[in-house]
Tab-separated table of C-alpha atoms and ligand atoms in Angstrom:
chain	number	residue	atom	x	y	z
A	19	MET	CA	0.000	0.000	0.000
A	20	THR	CA	1.233	3.457	-0.854
A	21	HIS	CA	0.715	6.580	1.228
A	22	THR	CA	0.907	10.167	-0.021
A	23	ILE	CA	3.309	12.317	1.954
A	24	ALA	CA	3.224	16.105	1.695
A	25	LEU	CA	6.699	17.503	2.321
A	26	SER	CA	6.316	21.131	3.377
A	27	PHE	CA	9.534	23.134	3.072
A	28	GLU	CA	10.569	26.277	4.949
A	29	ASP	CA	10.038	28.521	1.937
A	30	GLY	CA	6.419	27.458	1.513
A	31	VAL	CA	6.950	24.982	-1.337
A	32	THR	CA	5.104	21.701	-0.843
A	33	ARG	CA	5.919	18.527	-2.747
A	34	PHE	CA	3.858	15.367	-2.622
A	35	ILE	CA	5.595	11.994	-2.802
A	36	ALA	CA	4.462	8.370	-2.685
A	37	CYS	CA	5.804	6.294	0.198
A	38	GLY	CA	5.507	2.520	-0.046
A	39	THR	CA	4.661	0.121	2.774
A	40	GLY	CA	7.596	-0.141	5.154
A	41	GLU	CA	9.497	2.602	3.342
A	42	THR	CA	10.964	5.481	5.315
A	43	VAL	CA	10.052	9.047	4.370
A	44	ALA	CA	13.726	9.862	3.704
A	45	ASP	CA	14.063	6.919	1.307
A	46	ALA	CA	10.816	7.791	-0.453
A	47	ALA	CA	11.924	11.411	-0.805
A	48	TYR	CA	15.313	10.387	-2.129
A	49	ARG	CA	13.684	8.007	-4.612
A	50	SER	CA	11.593	10.974	-5.806
A	51	GLY	CA	14.705	13.076	-6.367
A	52	ILE	CA	14.268	15.178	-3.225
A	53	ASN	CA	17.321	15.411	-1.002
A	54	VAL	CA	15.844	15.911	2.456
A	55	PRO	CA	18.582	16.466	5.042
A	56	PHE	CA	20.091	13.299	6.471
A	57	ASP	CA	23.442	11.935	7.535
A	58	CYS	CA	23.681	8.687	9.503
A	59	ARG	CA	20.338	7.230	8.267
A	60	ASP	CA	20.442	5.206	11.469
A	61	GLY	CA	18.481	7.263	13.991
A	62	ALA	CA	21.661	8.435	15.704
A	63	CYS	CA	22.536	11.963	14.568
A	64	GLY	CA	19.237	13.858	14.447
A	65	THR	CA	20.115	15.595	11.151
A	66	CYS	CA	16.821	14.506	9.583
A	67	LYS	CA	14.642	15.770	12.440
A	68	SER	CA	11.336	17.072	11.067
A	69	PHE	CA	7.820	17.717	12.318
A	70	CYS	CA	4.828	15.601	11.405
A	71	GLU	CA	1.721	17.787	11.282
A	72	ALA	CA	-0.780	15.137	10.270
A	73	GLY	CA	-1.014	11.408	9.864
A	74	SER	CA	-0.020	8.265	11.712
A	75	TYR	CA	3.332	6.521	11.515
A	76	ASP	CA	5.786	4.129	13.085
A	77	ALA	CA	8.531	6.364	14.499
A	78	GLY	CA	11.151	3.594	14.149
A	79	ASP	CA	14.325	3.080	16.155
A	80	TYR	CA	16.524	5.921	17.339
A	81	ILE	CA	18.517	7.085	20.284
A	82	GLU	CA	17.524	9.830	22.727
A	83	ASP	CA	20.357	12.066	21.507
A	84	ALA	CA	18.782	12.113	18.051
A	85	LEU	CA	15.201	12.637	19.207
A	86	ALA	CA	14.186	13.292	22.803
A	87	ALA	CA	11.037	11.704	24.221
A	88	ASP	CA	9.300	15.063	24.680
A	89	GLU	CA	10.069	16.016	21.084
A	90	ALA	CA	8.641	12.728	19.845
A	91	ALA	CA	5.538	13.350	21.967
A	92	GLN	CA	5.077	16.754	20.304
A	93	GLY	CA	5.213	15.220	16.813
A	94	TYR	CA	8.864	15.526	15.853
A	95	VAL	CA	10.135	12.631	13.795
A	96	LEU	CA	13.309	11.348	12.183
A	97	THR	CA	12.545	10.939	8.492
A	98	CYS	CA	15.243	8.264	8.158
A	99	GLN	CA	13.228	6.138	10.601
A	100	MET	CA	9.630	7.276	10.123
A	101	ARG	CA	7.445	4.767	8.300
A	102	PRO	CA	3.992	6.207	7.521
A	103	LYS	CA	0.842	4.251	8.276
A	104	SER	CA	-1.386	6.821	6.551
A	105	ASP	CA	-1.072	9.912	4.377
A	106	CYS	CA	1.060	12.437	6.298
A	107	VAL	CA	2.118	16.076	6.225
A	108	VAL	CA	5.766	16.504	7.219
A	109	ARG	CA	7.410	19.888	7.754
A	110	ILE	CA	11.034	19.723	6.597
A	111	ALA	CA	13.496	22.043	8.351
A	112	ALA	CA	15.140	23.198	5.129
A	113	THR	CA	14.225	25.174	2.032
A	114	SER	CA	13.104	23.494	-1.161
A	115	ALA	CA	16.260	24.758	-2.891
A	116	MET	CA	18.475	23.067	-0.282
A	117	CYS	CA	16.613	19.830	-0.954
A	118	LYS	CA	16.580	20.239	-4.744
A	119	ALA	CA	12.799	20.200	-4.607
A	120	ALA	CA	11.546	22.994	-6.827
A	121	ALA	CA	7.819	23.722	-6.793
A	122	GLY	CA	5.806	21.576	-9.147
A	123	THR	CA	4.636	23.100	-12.417
A	124	PHE	CA	1.560	22.309	-14.443
A	125	THR	CA	-0.366	23.747	-17.313
A	126	ALA	CA	-4.093	24.078	-17.100
A	127	ARG	CA	-6.751	25.487	-19.380
A	128	LEU	CA	-9.329	28.064	-18.426
A	129	SER	CA	-12.663	26.267	-18.110
A	130	ARG	CA	-14.977	28.907	-16.552
A	131	VAL	CA	-15.005	32.617	-15.715
A	132	GLU	CA	-17.773	34.331	-13.749
A	133	GLN	CA	-17.957	37.948	-12.719
A	134	LEU	CA	-19.609	37.472	-9.321
A	135	SER	CA	-19.793	41.202	-8.616
A	136	ALA	CA	-18.029	44.373	-9.679
A	137	THR	CA	-15.193	43.437	-7.337
A	138	ALA	CA	-14.950	39.641	-7.429
A	139	ILE	CA	-14.282	37.103	-10.153
A	140	ARG	CA	-14.456	33.342	-9.855
A	141	PHE	CA	-12.725	31.229	-12.452
A	142	ALA	CA	-11.770	27.599	-12.874
A	143	VAL	CA	-8.984	25.819	-14.687
A	144	LYS	CA	-8.831	22.237	-15.857
A	145	LEU	CA	-5.554	20.348	-15.771
A	146	GLU	CA	-4.185	19.229	-19.097
A	147	ALA	CA	-4.235	15.476	-19.676
A	148	GLY	CA	-1.490	13.800	-17.668
A	149	ALA	CA	-0.839	16.837	-15.458
A	150	GLN	CA	-0.550	16.097	-11.749
A	151	LEU	CA	-1.696	18.356	-8.931
A	152	SER	CA	-2.074	17.759	-5.209
A	153	PHE	CA	-2.447	20.463	-2.571
A	154	LEU	CA	-3.548	20.979	0.992
A	155	PRO	CA	-6.759	23.029	1.302
A	156	GLY	CA	-5.687	26.584	2.141
A	157	GLN	CA	-2.607	26.573	-0.081
A	158	TYR	CA	-2.101	28.656	-3.196
A	159	ALA	CA	-0.621	28.427	-6.661
A	160	ASN	CA	1.270	30.913	-8.788
A	161	LEU	CA	-0.525	31.570	-12.070
A	162	ALA	CA	1.059	33.312	-15.053
A	163	VAL	CA	-1.205	35.878	-16.703
A	164	PRO	CA	-1.769	34.602	-20.269
A	165	GLY	CA	-0.009	36.785	-22.781
A	166	GLY	CA	1.759	38.825	-20.145
A	167	GLY	CA	4.025	36.435	-18.314
A	168	GLU	CA	3.441	38.157	-14.976
A	169	VAL	CA	2.637	35.859	-12.088
A	170	ARG	CA	-0.082	36.176	-9.474
A	171	ALA	CA	-0.569	34.068	-6.342
A	172	TYR	CA	-4.104	32.793	-5.740
A	173	SER	CA	-5.482	30.422	-3.142
A	174	PHE	CA	-7.265	27.333	-4.369
A	175	ALA	CA	-10.968	27.965	-3.732
A	176	SER	CA	-12.128	24.367	-4.112
A	177	LEU	CA	-10.809	20.857	-3.992
A	178	LEU	CA	-9.649	19.314	-7.235
A	179	ARG	CA	-12.804	17.901	-8.842
A	180	GLU	CA	-12.315	15.756	-11.915
A	181	GLY	CA	-9.183	17.687	-12.793
A	182	GLU	CA	-10.768	21.112	-12.299
A	183	VAL	CA	-10.094	23.610	-9.531
A	184	GLU	CA	-11.568	27.049	-8.775
A	185	PHE	CA	-10.074	30.390	-7.772
A	186	LEU	CA	-11.783	33.467	-6.332
A	187	VAL	CA	-9.979	36.734	-6.976
A	188	ARG	CA	-10.508	40.419	-6.456
A	189	ASN	CA	-11.276	42.388	-9.604
A	190	ILE	CA	-8.729	45.171	-9.574
A	191	PRO	CA	-9.320	47.806	-12.271
A	192	GLY	CA	-6.240	47.818	-14.468
A	193	GLY	CA	-4.765	44.762	-12.735
A	194	ARG	CA	-3.030	42.360	-15.103
A	195	MET	CA	-4.992	39.238	-14.217
A	196	SER	CA	-8.222	41.189	-13.656
A	197	SER	CA	-7.943	42.800	-17.077
A	198	TYR	CA	-7.250	39.445	-18.669
A	199	LEU	CA	-10.190	37.758	-16.931
A	200	SER	CA	-12.589	40.661	-17.606
A	201	GLU	CA	-11.645	41.483	-21.174
A	202	ARG	CA	-9.698	38.810	-23.023
A	203	ALA	CA	-10.222	35.465	-21.338
A	204	ARG	CA	-11.476	32.631	-23.516
A	205	VAL	CA	-12.360	29.148	-22.333
A	206	GLY	CA	-9.464	26.899	-23.363
A	207	ASP	CA	-6.716	29.487	-22.815
A	208	ALA	CA	-3.560	27.858	-21.448
A	209	ILE	CA	-2.390	29.098	-18.035
A	210	ALA	CA	1.041	28.129	-16.712
A	211	CYS	CA	0.887	27.358	-12.991
A	212	SER	CA	3.298	26.354	-10.268
A	213	GLY	CA	2.718	25.114	-6.763
A	214	PRO	CA	1.256	24.275	-4.413
A	215	MET	CA	2.734	26.808	-2.037
A	216	GLY	CA	2.125	28.086	1.462
A	217	SER	CA	1.963	26.990	5.060
A	218	PHE	CA	-1.626	28.193	5.494
A	219	TYR	CA	-3.526	24.931	5.347
A	220	LEU	CA	-5.990	23.060	7.478
A	221	ARG	CA	-4.309	21.040	10.229
A	222	PRO	CA	-5.891	17.919	11.760
A	223	VAL	CA	-9.105	19.028	13.423
A	224	THR	CA	-8.919	18.382	17.157
A	225	ARG	CA	-10.514	21.560	18.570
A	226	PRO	CA	-13.296	23.959	17.572
A	227	LEU	CA	-12.449	26.039	14.523
A	228	LEU	CA	-12.727	29.775	13.980
A	229	PHE	CA	-12.334	30.971	10.387
A	230	LEU	CA	-11.907	34.695	9.707
A	231	ALA	CA	-12.072	35.822	6.088
A	232	GLY	CA	-11.564	39.304	4.660
A	233	GLY	CA	-12.896	39.886	1.136
A	234	THR	CA	-11.591	37.343	-1.355
A	235	GLY	CA	-9.636	35.900	1.569
A	236	LEU	CA	-12.728	33.686	1.637
A	237	ALA	CA	-11.126	31.532	-1.080
A	238	PRO	CA	-8.991	29.159	1.038
A	239	PHE	CA	-11.899	28.564	3.426
A	240	LEU	CA	-14.065	27.349	0.554
A	241	ALA	CA	-11.486	24.633	-0.133
A	242	MET	CA	-11.214	23.803	3.585
A	243	LEU	CA	-14.992	23.572	3.932
A	244	GLU	CA	-15.176	21.208	0.968
A	245	LEU	CA	-12.651	18.978	2.688
A	246	LEU	CA	-14.572	19.114	5.971
A	247	GLU	CA	-17.785	18.331	4.134
A	248	ARG	CA	-16.111	15.329	2.532
A	249	ASP	CA	-14.356	14.039	5.656
A	250	GLY	CA	-16.800	15.164	8.350
A	251	LEU	CA	-16.562	17.765	11.073
A	252	GLY	CA	-16.726	16.538	14.647
A	253	VAL	CA	-16.327	19.947	16.292
A	254	PRO	CA	-18.033	23.345	16.018
A	255	ALA	CA	-16.688	25.553	13.244
A	256	HIS	CA	-17.609	29.199	12.787
A	257	LEU	CA	-16.739	31.581	9.969
A	258	VAL	CA	-16.834	35.365	10.122
A	259	TYR	CA	-16.691	36.765	6.590
A	260	GLY	CA	-16.120	40.502	6.442
A	261	VAL	CA	-16.039	42.746	3.393
A	262	THR	CA	-15.632	46.454	2.755
A	263	SER	CA	-18.839	47.206	0.842
A	264	ASP	CA	-22.070	45.411	-0.062
A	265	ARG	CA	-20.878	44.618	-3.580
A	266	ASP	CA	-17.898	42.682	-2.181
A	267	LEU	CA	-20.140	40.143	-0.498
A	268	VAL	CA	-20.180	37.083	-2.766
A	269	LEU	CA	-20.852	33.348	-2.572
A	270	VAL	CA	-23.105	33.672	0.477
A	271	ASP	CA	-25.340	31.011	-1.098
A	272	ARG	CA	-22.314	28.689	-1.153
A	273	LEU	CA	-21.776	29.283	2.569
A	274	GLU	CA	-25.471	28.679	3.243
A	275	ALA	CA	-25.165	25.361	1.417
A	276	PHE	CA	-22.207	24.382	3.598
A	277	ALA	CA	-24.142	25.372	6.720
A	278	ALA	CA	-27.092	23.230	5.610
A	279	ARG	CA	-24.986	20.168	4.850
A	280	LEU	CA	-22.190	20.382	7.420
A	281	PRO	CA	-23.447	19.858	10.994
A	282	GLY	CA	-21.558	22.116	13.400
A	283	PHE	CA	-20.729	24.777	10.825
A	284	SER	CA	-22.120	28.313	11.130
A	285	PHE	CA	-21.190	31.671	9.666
A	286	VAL	CA	-21.966	35.368	9.737
A	287	THR	CA	-21.177	38.094	7.257
A	288	CYS	CA	-20.431	41.739	7.975
A	289	VAL	CA	-19.819	44.872	5.929
A	290	GLY	CA	-17.463	47.676	6.920
A	291	ASP	CA	-19.127	50.468	4.930
A	292	ALA	CA	-21.159	52.683	7.280
A	293	ALA	CA	-23.618	53.358	4.441
A	294	SER	CA	-24.355	49.647	4.010
A	295	THR	CA	-27.853	48.304	4.622
A	296	HIS	CA	-26.405	45.002	5.796
A	297	PRO	CA	-27.710	43.920	9.235
A	298	ARG	CA	-24.173	43.515	10.592
A	299	LYS	CA	-21.868	46.442	10.033
A	300	GLY	CA	-18.270	46.841	11.062
A	301	TYR	CA	-15.181	44.664	10.969
A	302	VAL	CA	-14.828	40.973	11.764
A	303	THR	CA	-13.544	41.910	15.219
A	304	HIS	CA	-16.964	43.478	15.968
A	305	HIS	CA	-18.629	40.128	15.347
A	306	LEU	CA	-16.413	37.747	17.306
A	307	ALA	CA	-18.781	36.385	19.912
A	308	PRO	CA	-17.270	34.897	23.109
A	309	GLU	CA	-18.912	31.533	22.365
A	310	HIS	CA	-16.837	31.279	19.197
A	311	LEU	CA	-13.580	31.903	21.048
A	312	HIS	CA	-14.063	28.893	23.360
A	313	CYS	CA	-11.889	30.614	26.020
A	314	GLY	CA	-8.908	30.096	23.697
A	315	ALA	CA	-9.439	26.372	23.074
A	316	VAL	CA	-9.916	27.103	19.401
A	317	ASP	CA	-7.838	26.744	16.247
A	318	THR	CA	-8.027	30.087	14.474
A	319	TYR	CA	-7.403	30.555	10.757
A	320	LEU	CA	-7.371	34.023	9.227
A	321	CYS	CA	-6.969	35.108	5.621
A	322	GLY	CA	-7.191	38.788	4.832
A	323	PRO	CA	-5.252	42.012	4.391
A	324	PRO	CA	-2.376	42.771	6.783
A	325	ALA	CA	-4.424	45.339	8.737
A	326	MET	CA	-7.045	42.697	9.480
A	327	VAL	CA	-4.449	40.275	10.836
A	328	ASP	CA	-3.132	42.987	13.164
A	329	ALA	CA	-6.638	44.048	14.231
A	330	VAL	CA	-7.644	40.482	15.113
A	331	ARG	CA	-4.453	39.923	17.079
A	332	GLN	CA	-5.022	43.108	19.072
A	333	HIS	CA	-8.651	42.196	19.641
A	334	LEU	CA	-7.791	38.750	20.989
A	335	GLU	CA	-5.056	40.191	23.172
A	336	ALA	CA	-7.428	42.793	24.612
A	337	ALA	CA	-9.989	40.058	25.272
A	338	GLY	CA	-7.328	38.014	27.082
A	339	VAL	CA	-7.782	35.128	24.652
A	340	VAL	CA	-4.787	33.153	23.404
A	341	PRO	CA	-5.945	30.767	20.671
A	342	ALA	CA	-4.491	27.267	20.896
A	343	ALA	CA	-3.331	27.779	17.310
A	344	PHE	CA	-3.367	30.877	15.133
A	345	HIS	CA	-2.660	30.395	11.432
A	346	TYR	CA	-2.892	33.338	9.098
A	347	GLU	CA	-2.269	34.412	5.579
A	348	LYS	CA	-1.818	38.050	4.724
A	349	PHE	CA	-2.495	39.181	1.227
A	350	ALA	CA	-2.483	42.421	-0.677
A	351	PRO	CA	-3.981	42.741	-4.151
A	352	GLY	CA	-1.476	41.650	-6.777
A	353	ALA	CA	1.121	40.619	-4.216
A	354	GLN	CA	2.535	37.321	-3.152
A	355	ALA	CA	0.714	35.756	-0.216
A	356	LYS	CA	2.514	35.501	3.086
A	357	ALA	CA	1.534	32.779	5.519
A	358	ALA	CA	2.400	31.905	9.070
B	419	FES	FE1	20.772	10.612	11.375
B	419	FES	FE2	18.203	10.427	10.618
B	419	FES	S1	19.908	10.871	9.404
B	419	FES	S2	19.015	10.366	12.626
């Protein structure tokens, strides 16, 4: 039996490899042409120490000097000894360049474009025959603007369904990708892509979830919710989706469908514009109810502009709440995403 192992590198590149029964992660990586750090290959030096974020495994044999008991209890592993028993996500303490593991590339063809509002566009691409793509919900890809060569980073806004995946992007007047999508895009256009990238992805769900989305920062949560819908959600999950003006509020029907089909999931929307007729005005921080903070026993995921990340941090600090985990991705229109 083969397991799929996501190797997540320090620079945000993620590569997926197949690991056979009884095979160590280091051997599987090496067989795939990825030189993860190792030295003794015997569980003695600790050079290959990594962190397993998801999945089950046999940790193998090693000495305390290479991996202390408390480290092993936290999830640290030695990839020269670790034999997966399921699909796993392993964080490698090195960059992709150090490991000769460049981001994957693939070409896809535009399959749909929809102007959802004056400020938001949803589009989908279909992988070309034979192209391979795996990603963790929440991650992003770099897409080259057809005809221009410039690259934009966009979060996957769905799971891969029959070779097709969606993106949700802000329509920026004059923006390279926005102009292409609004004016010149034709179904069938080839789009060069690379990825997946980013450390903003859904971790194993062990606590209640709080999702905070700003504008088209909703995109990664749509992919996460699809995964939760597929795999089940055993904890409460709440999304606060904030936008600047009424016209920015899109895909609410999609969220309502998730809420109807996914027990435990709820959401609210809010609009910052004081002139809005929306029933909830203000920023996401104005609509964080104490019951959704679970006194800090909550895994918080945030995707939005830098100011929103700072505002949420300050709000939680002022409320005396320290989330058990706080994952965020900052984005600015037309810029590369930054995750933590
Ligand atoms: Fe030495 Fe893994 S390479 S412990």
